[in-house]
PDB file of C-alpha atoms and ligand atoms in Angstrom:
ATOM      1  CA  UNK A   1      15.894  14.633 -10.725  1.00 29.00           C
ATOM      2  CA  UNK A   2      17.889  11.667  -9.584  1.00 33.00           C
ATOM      3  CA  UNK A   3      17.332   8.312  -7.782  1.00 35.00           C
ATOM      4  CA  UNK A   4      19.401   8.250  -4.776  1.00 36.00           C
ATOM      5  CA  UNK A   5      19.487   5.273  -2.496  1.00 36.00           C
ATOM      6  CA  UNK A   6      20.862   4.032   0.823  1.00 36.00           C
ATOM      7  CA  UNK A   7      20.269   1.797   3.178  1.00 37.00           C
ATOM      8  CA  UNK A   8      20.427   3.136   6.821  1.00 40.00           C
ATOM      9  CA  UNK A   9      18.743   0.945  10.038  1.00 43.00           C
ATOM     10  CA  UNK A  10      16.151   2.895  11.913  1.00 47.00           C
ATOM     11  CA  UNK A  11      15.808   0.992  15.220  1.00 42.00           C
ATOM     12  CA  UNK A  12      16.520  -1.993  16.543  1.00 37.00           C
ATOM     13  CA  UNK A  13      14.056  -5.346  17.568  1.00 38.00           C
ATOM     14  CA  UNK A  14      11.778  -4.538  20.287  1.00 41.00           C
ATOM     15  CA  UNK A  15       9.756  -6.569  21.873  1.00 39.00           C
ATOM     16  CA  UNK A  16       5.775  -7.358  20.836  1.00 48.00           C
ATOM     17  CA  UNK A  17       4.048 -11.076  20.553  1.00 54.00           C
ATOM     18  CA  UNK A  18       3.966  -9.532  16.644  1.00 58.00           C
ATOM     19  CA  UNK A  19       6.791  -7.967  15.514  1.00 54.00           C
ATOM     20  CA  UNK A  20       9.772 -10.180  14.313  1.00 55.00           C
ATOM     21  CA  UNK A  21      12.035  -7.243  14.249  1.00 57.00           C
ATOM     22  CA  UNK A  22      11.065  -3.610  13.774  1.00 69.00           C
ATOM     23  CA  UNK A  23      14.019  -2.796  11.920  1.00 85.00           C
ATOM     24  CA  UNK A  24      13.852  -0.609   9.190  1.00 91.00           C
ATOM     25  CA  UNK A  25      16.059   0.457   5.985  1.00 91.00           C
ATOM     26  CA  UNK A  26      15.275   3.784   4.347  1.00 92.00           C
ATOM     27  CA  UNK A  27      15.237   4.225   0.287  1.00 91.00           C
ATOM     28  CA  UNK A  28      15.513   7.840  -0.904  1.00 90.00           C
ATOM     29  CA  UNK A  29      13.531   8.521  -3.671  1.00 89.00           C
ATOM     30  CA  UNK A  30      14.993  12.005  -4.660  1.00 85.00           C
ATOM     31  CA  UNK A  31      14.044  13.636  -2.202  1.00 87.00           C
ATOM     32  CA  UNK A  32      11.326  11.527  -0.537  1.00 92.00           C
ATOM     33  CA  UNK A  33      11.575   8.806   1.752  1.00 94.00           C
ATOM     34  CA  UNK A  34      10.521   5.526   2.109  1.00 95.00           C
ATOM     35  CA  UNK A  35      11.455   3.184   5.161  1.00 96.00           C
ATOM     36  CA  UNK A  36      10.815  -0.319   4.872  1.00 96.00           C
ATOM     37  CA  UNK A  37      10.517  -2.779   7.977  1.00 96.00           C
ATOM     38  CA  UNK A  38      10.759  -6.512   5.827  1.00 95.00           C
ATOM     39  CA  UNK A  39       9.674  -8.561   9.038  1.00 94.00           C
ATOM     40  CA  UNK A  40       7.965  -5.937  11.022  1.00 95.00           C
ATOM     41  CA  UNK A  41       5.070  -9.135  11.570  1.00 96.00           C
ATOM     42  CA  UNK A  42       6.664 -12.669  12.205  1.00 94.00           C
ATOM     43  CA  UNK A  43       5.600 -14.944   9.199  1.00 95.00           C
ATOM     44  CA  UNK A  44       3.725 -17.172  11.841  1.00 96.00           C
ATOM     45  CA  UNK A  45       1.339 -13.462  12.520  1.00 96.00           C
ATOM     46  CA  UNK A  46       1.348 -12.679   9.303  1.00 97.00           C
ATOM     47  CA  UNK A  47      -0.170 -15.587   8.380  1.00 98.00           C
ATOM     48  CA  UNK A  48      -2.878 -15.696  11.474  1.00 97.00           C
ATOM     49  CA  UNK A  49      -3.630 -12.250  10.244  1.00 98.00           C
ATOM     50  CA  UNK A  50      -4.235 -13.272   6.266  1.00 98.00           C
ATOM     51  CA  UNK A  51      -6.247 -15.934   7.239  1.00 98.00           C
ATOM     52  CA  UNK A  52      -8.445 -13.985  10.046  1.00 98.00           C
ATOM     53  CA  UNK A  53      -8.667 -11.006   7.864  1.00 98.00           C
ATOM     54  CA  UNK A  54      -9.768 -12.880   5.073  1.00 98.00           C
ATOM     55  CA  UNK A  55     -12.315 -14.361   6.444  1.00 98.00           C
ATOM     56  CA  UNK A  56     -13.502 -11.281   8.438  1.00 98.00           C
ATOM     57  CA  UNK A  57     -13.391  -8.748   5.345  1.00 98.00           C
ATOM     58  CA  UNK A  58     -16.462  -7.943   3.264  1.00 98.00           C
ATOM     59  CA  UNK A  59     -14.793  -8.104  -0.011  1.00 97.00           C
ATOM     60  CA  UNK A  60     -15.825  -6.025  -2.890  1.00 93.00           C
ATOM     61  CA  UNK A  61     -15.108  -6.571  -6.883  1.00 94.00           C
ATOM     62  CA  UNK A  62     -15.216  -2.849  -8.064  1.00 89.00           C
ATOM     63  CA  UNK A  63     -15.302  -2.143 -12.337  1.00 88.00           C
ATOM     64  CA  UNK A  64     -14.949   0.793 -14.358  1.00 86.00           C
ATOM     65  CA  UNK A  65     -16.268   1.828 -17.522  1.00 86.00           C
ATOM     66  CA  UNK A  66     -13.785   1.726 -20.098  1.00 86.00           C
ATOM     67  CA  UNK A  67     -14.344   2.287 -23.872  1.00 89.00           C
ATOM     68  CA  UNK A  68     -18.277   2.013 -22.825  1.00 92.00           C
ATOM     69  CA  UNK A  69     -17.658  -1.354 -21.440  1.00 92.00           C
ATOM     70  CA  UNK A  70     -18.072  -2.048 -17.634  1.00 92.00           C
ATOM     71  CA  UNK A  71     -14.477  -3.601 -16.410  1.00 92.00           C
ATOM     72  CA  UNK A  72     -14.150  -5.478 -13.500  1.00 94.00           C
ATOM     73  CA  UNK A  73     -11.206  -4.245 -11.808  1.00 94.00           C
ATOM     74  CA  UNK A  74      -8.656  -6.747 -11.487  1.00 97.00           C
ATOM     75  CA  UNK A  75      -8.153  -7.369  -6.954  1.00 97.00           C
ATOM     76  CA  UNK A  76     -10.629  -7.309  -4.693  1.00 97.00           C
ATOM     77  CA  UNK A  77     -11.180  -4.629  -2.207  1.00 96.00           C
ATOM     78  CA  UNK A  78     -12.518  -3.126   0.745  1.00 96.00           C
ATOM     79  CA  UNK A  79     -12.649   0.204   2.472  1.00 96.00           C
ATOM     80  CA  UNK A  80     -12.860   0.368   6.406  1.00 98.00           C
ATOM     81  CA  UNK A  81     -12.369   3.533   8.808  1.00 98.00           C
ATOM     82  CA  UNK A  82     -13.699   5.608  11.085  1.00 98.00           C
ATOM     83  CA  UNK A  83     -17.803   6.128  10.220  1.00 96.00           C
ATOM     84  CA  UNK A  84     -16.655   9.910   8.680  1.00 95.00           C
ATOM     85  CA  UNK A  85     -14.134   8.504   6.278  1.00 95.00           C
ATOM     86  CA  UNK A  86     -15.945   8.804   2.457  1.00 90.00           C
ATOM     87  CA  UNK A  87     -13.599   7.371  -0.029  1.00 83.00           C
ATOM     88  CA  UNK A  88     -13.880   9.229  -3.261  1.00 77.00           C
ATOM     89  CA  UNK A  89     -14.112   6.003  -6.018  1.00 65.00           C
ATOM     90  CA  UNK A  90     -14.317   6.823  -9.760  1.00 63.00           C
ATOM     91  CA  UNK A  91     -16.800   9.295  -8.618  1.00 63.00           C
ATOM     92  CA  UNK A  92     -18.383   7.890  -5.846  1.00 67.00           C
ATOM     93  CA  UNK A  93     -18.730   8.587  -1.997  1.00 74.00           C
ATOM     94  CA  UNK A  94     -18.124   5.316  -0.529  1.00 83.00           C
ATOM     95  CA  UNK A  95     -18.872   4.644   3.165  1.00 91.00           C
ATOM     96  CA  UNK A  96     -16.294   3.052   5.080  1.00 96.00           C
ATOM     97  CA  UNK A  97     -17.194  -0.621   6.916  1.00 97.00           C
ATOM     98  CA  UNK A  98     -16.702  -0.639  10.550  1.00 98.00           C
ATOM     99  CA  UNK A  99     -12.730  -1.445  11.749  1.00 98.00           C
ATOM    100  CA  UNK A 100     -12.497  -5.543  11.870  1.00 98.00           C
ATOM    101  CA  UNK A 101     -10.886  -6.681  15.234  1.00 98.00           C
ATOM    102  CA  UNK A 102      -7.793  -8.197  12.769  1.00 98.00           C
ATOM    103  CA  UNK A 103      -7.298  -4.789  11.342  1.00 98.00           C
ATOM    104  CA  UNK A 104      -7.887  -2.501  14.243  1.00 98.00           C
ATOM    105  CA  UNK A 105      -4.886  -4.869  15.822  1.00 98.00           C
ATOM    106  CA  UNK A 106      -2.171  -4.312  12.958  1.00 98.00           C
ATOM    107  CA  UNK A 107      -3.383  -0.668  12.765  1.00 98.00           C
ATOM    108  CA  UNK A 108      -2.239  -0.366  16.639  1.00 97.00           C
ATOM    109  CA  UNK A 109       0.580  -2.162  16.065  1.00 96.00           C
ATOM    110  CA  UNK A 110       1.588  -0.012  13.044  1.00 97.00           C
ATOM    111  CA  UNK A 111       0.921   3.809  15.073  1.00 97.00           C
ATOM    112  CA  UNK A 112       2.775   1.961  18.199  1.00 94.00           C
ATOM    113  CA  UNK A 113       5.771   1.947  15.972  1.00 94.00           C
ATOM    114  CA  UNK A 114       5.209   5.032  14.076  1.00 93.00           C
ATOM    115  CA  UNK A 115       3.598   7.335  16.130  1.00 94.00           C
ATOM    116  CA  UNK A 116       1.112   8.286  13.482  1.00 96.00           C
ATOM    117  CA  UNK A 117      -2.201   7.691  13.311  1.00 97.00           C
ATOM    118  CA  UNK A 118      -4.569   6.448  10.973  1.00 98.00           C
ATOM    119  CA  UNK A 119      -8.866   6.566  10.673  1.00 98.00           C
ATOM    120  CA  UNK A 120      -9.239   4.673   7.521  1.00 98.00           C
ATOM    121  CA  UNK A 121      -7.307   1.307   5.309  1.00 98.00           C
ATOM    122  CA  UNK A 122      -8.007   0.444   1.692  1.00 96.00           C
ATOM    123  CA  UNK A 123      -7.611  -3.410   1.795  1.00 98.00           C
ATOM    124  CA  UNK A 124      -6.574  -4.779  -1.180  1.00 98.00           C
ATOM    125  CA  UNK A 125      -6.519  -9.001  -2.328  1.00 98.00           C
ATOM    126  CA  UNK A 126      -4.756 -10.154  -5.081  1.00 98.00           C
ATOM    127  CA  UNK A 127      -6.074 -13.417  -5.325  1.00 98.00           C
ATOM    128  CA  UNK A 128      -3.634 -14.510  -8.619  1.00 98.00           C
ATOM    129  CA  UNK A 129      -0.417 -13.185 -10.985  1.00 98.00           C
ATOM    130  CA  UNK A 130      -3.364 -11.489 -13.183  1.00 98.00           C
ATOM    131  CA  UNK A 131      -4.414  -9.449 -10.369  1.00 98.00           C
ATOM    132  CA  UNK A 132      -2.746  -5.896 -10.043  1.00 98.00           C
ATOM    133  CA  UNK A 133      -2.936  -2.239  -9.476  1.00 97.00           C
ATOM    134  CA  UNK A 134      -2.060  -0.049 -12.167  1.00 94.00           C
ATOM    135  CA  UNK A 135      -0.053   3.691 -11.819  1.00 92.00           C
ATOM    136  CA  UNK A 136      -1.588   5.653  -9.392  1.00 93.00           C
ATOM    137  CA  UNK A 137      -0.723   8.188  -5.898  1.00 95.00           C
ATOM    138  CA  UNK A 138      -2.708   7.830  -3.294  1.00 95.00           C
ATOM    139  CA  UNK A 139      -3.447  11.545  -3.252  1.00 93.00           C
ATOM    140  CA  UNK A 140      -6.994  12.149  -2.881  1.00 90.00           C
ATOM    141  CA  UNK A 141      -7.820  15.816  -1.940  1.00 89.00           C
ATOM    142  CA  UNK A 142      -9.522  14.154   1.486  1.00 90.00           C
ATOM    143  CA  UNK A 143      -6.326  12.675   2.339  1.00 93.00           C
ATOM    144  CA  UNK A 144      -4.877  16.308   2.756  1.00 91.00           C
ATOM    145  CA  UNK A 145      -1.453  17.848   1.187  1.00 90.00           C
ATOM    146  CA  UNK A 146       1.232  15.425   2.294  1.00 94.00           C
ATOM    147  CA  UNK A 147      -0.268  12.200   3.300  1.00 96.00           C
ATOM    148  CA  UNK A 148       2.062   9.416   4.922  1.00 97.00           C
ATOM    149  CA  UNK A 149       0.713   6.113   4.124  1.00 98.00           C
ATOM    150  CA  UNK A 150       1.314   3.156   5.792  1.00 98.00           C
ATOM    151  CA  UNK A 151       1.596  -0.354   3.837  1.00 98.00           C
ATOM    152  CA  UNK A 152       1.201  -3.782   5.385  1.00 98.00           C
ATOM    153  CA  UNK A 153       1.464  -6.886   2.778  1.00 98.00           C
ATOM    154  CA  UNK A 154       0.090 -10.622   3.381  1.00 98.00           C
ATOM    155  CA  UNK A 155       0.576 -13.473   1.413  1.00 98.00           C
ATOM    156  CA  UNK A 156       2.455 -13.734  -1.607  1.00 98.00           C
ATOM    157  CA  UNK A 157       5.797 -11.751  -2.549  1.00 98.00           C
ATOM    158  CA  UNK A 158       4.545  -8.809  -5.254  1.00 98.00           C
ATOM    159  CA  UNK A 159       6.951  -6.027  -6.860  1.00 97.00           C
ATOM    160  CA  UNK A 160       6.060  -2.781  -5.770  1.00 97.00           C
ATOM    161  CA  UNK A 161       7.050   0.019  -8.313  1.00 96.00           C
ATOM    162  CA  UNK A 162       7.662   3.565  -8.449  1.00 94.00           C
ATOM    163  CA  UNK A 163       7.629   6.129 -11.095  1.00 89.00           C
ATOM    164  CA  UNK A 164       7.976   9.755 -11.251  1.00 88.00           C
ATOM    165  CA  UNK A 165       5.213  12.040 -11.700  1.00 87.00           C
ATOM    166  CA  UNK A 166       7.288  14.185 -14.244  1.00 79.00           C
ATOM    167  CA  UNK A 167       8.857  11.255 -15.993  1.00 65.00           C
ATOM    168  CA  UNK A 168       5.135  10.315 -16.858  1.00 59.00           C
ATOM    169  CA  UNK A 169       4.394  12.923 -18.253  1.00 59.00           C
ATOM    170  CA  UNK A 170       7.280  12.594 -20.161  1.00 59.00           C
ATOM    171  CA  UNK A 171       8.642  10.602 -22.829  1.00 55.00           C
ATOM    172  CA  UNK A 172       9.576   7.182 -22.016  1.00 57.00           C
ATOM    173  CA  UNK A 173      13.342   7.017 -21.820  1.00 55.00           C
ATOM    174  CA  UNK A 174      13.386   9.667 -19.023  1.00 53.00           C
ATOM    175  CA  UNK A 175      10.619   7.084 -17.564  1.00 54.00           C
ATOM    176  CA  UNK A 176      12.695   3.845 -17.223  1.00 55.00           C
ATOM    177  CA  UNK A 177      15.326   6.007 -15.653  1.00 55.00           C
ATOM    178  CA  UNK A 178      13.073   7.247 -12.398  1.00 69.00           C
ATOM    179  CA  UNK A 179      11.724   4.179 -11.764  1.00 81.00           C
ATOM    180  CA  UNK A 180      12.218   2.480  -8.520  1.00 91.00           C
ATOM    181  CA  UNK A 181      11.364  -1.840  -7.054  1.00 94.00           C
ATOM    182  CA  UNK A 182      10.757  -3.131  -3.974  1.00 97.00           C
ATOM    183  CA  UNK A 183      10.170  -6.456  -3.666  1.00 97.00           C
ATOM    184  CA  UNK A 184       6.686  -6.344  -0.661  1.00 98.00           C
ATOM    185  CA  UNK A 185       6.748  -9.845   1.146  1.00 98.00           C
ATOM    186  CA  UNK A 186       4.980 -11.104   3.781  1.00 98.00           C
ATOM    187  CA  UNK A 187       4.666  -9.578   7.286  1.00 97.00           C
ATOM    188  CA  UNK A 188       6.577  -6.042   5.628  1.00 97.00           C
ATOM    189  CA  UNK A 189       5.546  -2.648   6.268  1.00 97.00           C
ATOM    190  CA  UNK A 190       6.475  -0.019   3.810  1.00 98.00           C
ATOM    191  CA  UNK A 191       6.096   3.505   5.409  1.00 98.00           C
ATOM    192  CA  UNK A 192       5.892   6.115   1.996  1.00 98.00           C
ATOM    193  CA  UNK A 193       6.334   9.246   4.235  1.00 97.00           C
ATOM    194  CA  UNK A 194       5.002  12.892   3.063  1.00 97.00           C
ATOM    195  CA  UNK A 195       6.257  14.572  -0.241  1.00 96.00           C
ATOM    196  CA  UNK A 196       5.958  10.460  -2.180  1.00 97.00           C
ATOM    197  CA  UNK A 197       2.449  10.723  -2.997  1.00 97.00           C
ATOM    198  CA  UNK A 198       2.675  14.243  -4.440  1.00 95.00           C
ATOM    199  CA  UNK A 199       5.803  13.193  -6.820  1.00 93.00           C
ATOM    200  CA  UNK A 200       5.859   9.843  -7.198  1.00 93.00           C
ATOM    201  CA  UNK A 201       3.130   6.959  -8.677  1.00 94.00           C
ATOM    202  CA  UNK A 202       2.745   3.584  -7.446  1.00 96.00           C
ATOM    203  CA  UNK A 203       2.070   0.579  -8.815  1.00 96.00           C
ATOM    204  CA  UNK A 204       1.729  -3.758  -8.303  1.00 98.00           C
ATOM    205  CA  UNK A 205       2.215  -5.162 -12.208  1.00 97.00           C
ATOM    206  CA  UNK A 206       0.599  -7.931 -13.002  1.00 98.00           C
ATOM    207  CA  UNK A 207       3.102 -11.133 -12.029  1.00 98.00           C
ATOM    208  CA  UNK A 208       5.126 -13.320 -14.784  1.00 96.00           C
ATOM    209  CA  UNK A 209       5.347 -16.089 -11.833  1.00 94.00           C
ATOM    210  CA  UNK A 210       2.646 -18.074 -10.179  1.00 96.00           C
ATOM    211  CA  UNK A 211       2.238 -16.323  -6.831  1.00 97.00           C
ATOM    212  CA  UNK A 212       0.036 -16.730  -3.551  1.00 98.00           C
ATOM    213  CA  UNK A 213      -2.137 -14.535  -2.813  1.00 98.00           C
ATOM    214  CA  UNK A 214      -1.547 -11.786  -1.152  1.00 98.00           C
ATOM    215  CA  UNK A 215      -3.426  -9.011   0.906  1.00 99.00           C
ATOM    216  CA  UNK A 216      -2.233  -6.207   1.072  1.00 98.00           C
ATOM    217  CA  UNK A 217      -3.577  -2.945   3.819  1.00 98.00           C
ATOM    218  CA  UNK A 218      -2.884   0.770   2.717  1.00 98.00           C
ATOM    219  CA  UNK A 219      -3.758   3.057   5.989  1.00 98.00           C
ATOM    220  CA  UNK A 220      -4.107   6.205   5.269  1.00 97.00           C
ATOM    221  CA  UNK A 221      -5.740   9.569   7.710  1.00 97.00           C
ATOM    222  CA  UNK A 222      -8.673  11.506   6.394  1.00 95.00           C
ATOM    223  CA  UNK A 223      -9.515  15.294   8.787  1.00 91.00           C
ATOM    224  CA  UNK A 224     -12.764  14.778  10.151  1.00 87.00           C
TER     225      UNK A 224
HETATM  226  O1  AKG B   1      -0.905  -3.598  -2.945  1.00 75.18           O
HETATM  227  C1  AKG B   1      -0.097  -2.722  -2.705  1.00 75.18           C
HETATM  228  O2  AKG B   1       1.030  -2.952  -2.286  1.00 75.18           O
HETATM  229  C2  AKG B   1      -0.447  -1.279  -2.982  1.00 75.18           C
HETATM  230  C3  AKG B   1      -1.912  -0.942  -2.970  1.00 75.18           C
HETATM  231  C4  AKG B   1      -2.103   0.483  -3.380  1.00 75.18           C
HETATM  232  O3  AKG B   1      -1.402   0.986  -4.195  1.00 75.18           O
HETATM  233  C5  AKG B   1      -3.158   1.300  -2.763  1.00 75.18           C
HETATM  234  O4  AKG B   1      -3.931   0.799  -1.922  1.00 75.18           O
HETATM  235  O5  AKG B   1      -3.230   2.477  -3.105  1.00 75.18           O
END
């Protein structure tokens, strides 16, 4: 399998009180797409929205056990969605909180654009450079075959990476060769469209440079 890119505009600046320009470029990888709108919020929104949903969100610090050790996982995070949405978590069922008014806003904003629509967001804050998400798909069994995700980002500029599911399980060399960066700043929205979750992982690495923080919204649809 090979990386192909190009860049290709979607649609042109419409207008919303939000949107600075919904203008997207698509990124192939393979054969699954990605389409990324860099200023689909104005950076004036984007940061009325950090700071309301911020302050409205019922932050959680999730661990692990590692090794025997409890490990506190390195973001903060939150689950929200429609009362049926369970969110399977290292083995638990957890309940979703009730849609904030900032969130239920961007999530109308994003399925205005999209057409899709979405009954549940894992909100994530990276409150330094140490804080991260290591390589994972956002394929949970609940989330159906071919999920399309939806990614807003707040706050601070953080690489976004992708690697291939076969690469990983390969050796390392094959590994370097099928991986893929975009740069999420703030006010994007990074639509990873059906057929990325099932072949590709995701990841934010921790940051060499001192960054804001950043918040970043993953919605997702779970069948009631
Ligand atoms: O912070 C991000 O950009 C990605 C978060 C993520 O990978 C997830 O919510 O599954």
């Amino acid at each position: 399998m090979q990386i192909d890119l190009f860049d290709a505009q979607l649609t042109d600046g419409q207008g919303s009180e939000h949107f600075s320009a919904s203008t997207g470029t698509v990124h192939l990888l393979a054969d699954h797409r990605l389409i990324l709108y860099p200023h689909f919020l104005s950076p004036r929104s984007a940061a009325d929205f950090f700071s309301s949903i911020d302050a409205s969100t019922p932050w959680w610090q999730g661990s692990l056990r590692i090794a025997g050790k409890q490990i506190d996982v390195p973001r903060l995070q939150c689950w929200m969605g429609d009362p049926h949405c369970y969110f399977a978590y290292t083995g638990l069922g957890l309940s979703p909180e009730p849609w904030s008014e900032p969130v239920s806003e961007i999530r109308n904003l994003i399925e205005e654009l999209t057409g899709v629509s979405y009954n549940c967001v894992l909100i994530n804050k990276y409150r330094n450079k140490n804080d991260s998400v290591a390589w994972h798909a956002d394929d949970e069994p609940q989330l159906g075959p071919s999920p399309q995700i939806a990614s807003l980002s707040l706050g601070g500029t953080r690489e976004f990476q992708f690697k291939s599911k076969i690469a990983f399980a390969h050796e390392k060399r094959a590994s370097r060769l099928m991986k893929y960066t975009l740069q999420l700043a703030t006010g994007s929205l990074l639509i990873m469209e059906p057929g990325v979750q099932e072949h590709w992982l995701h990841r934010v690495p921790k940051s060499k440079l001192n960054v804001q923080p950043r918040i970043n919204l993953t919605f997702r649809n779970i069948a009631k």
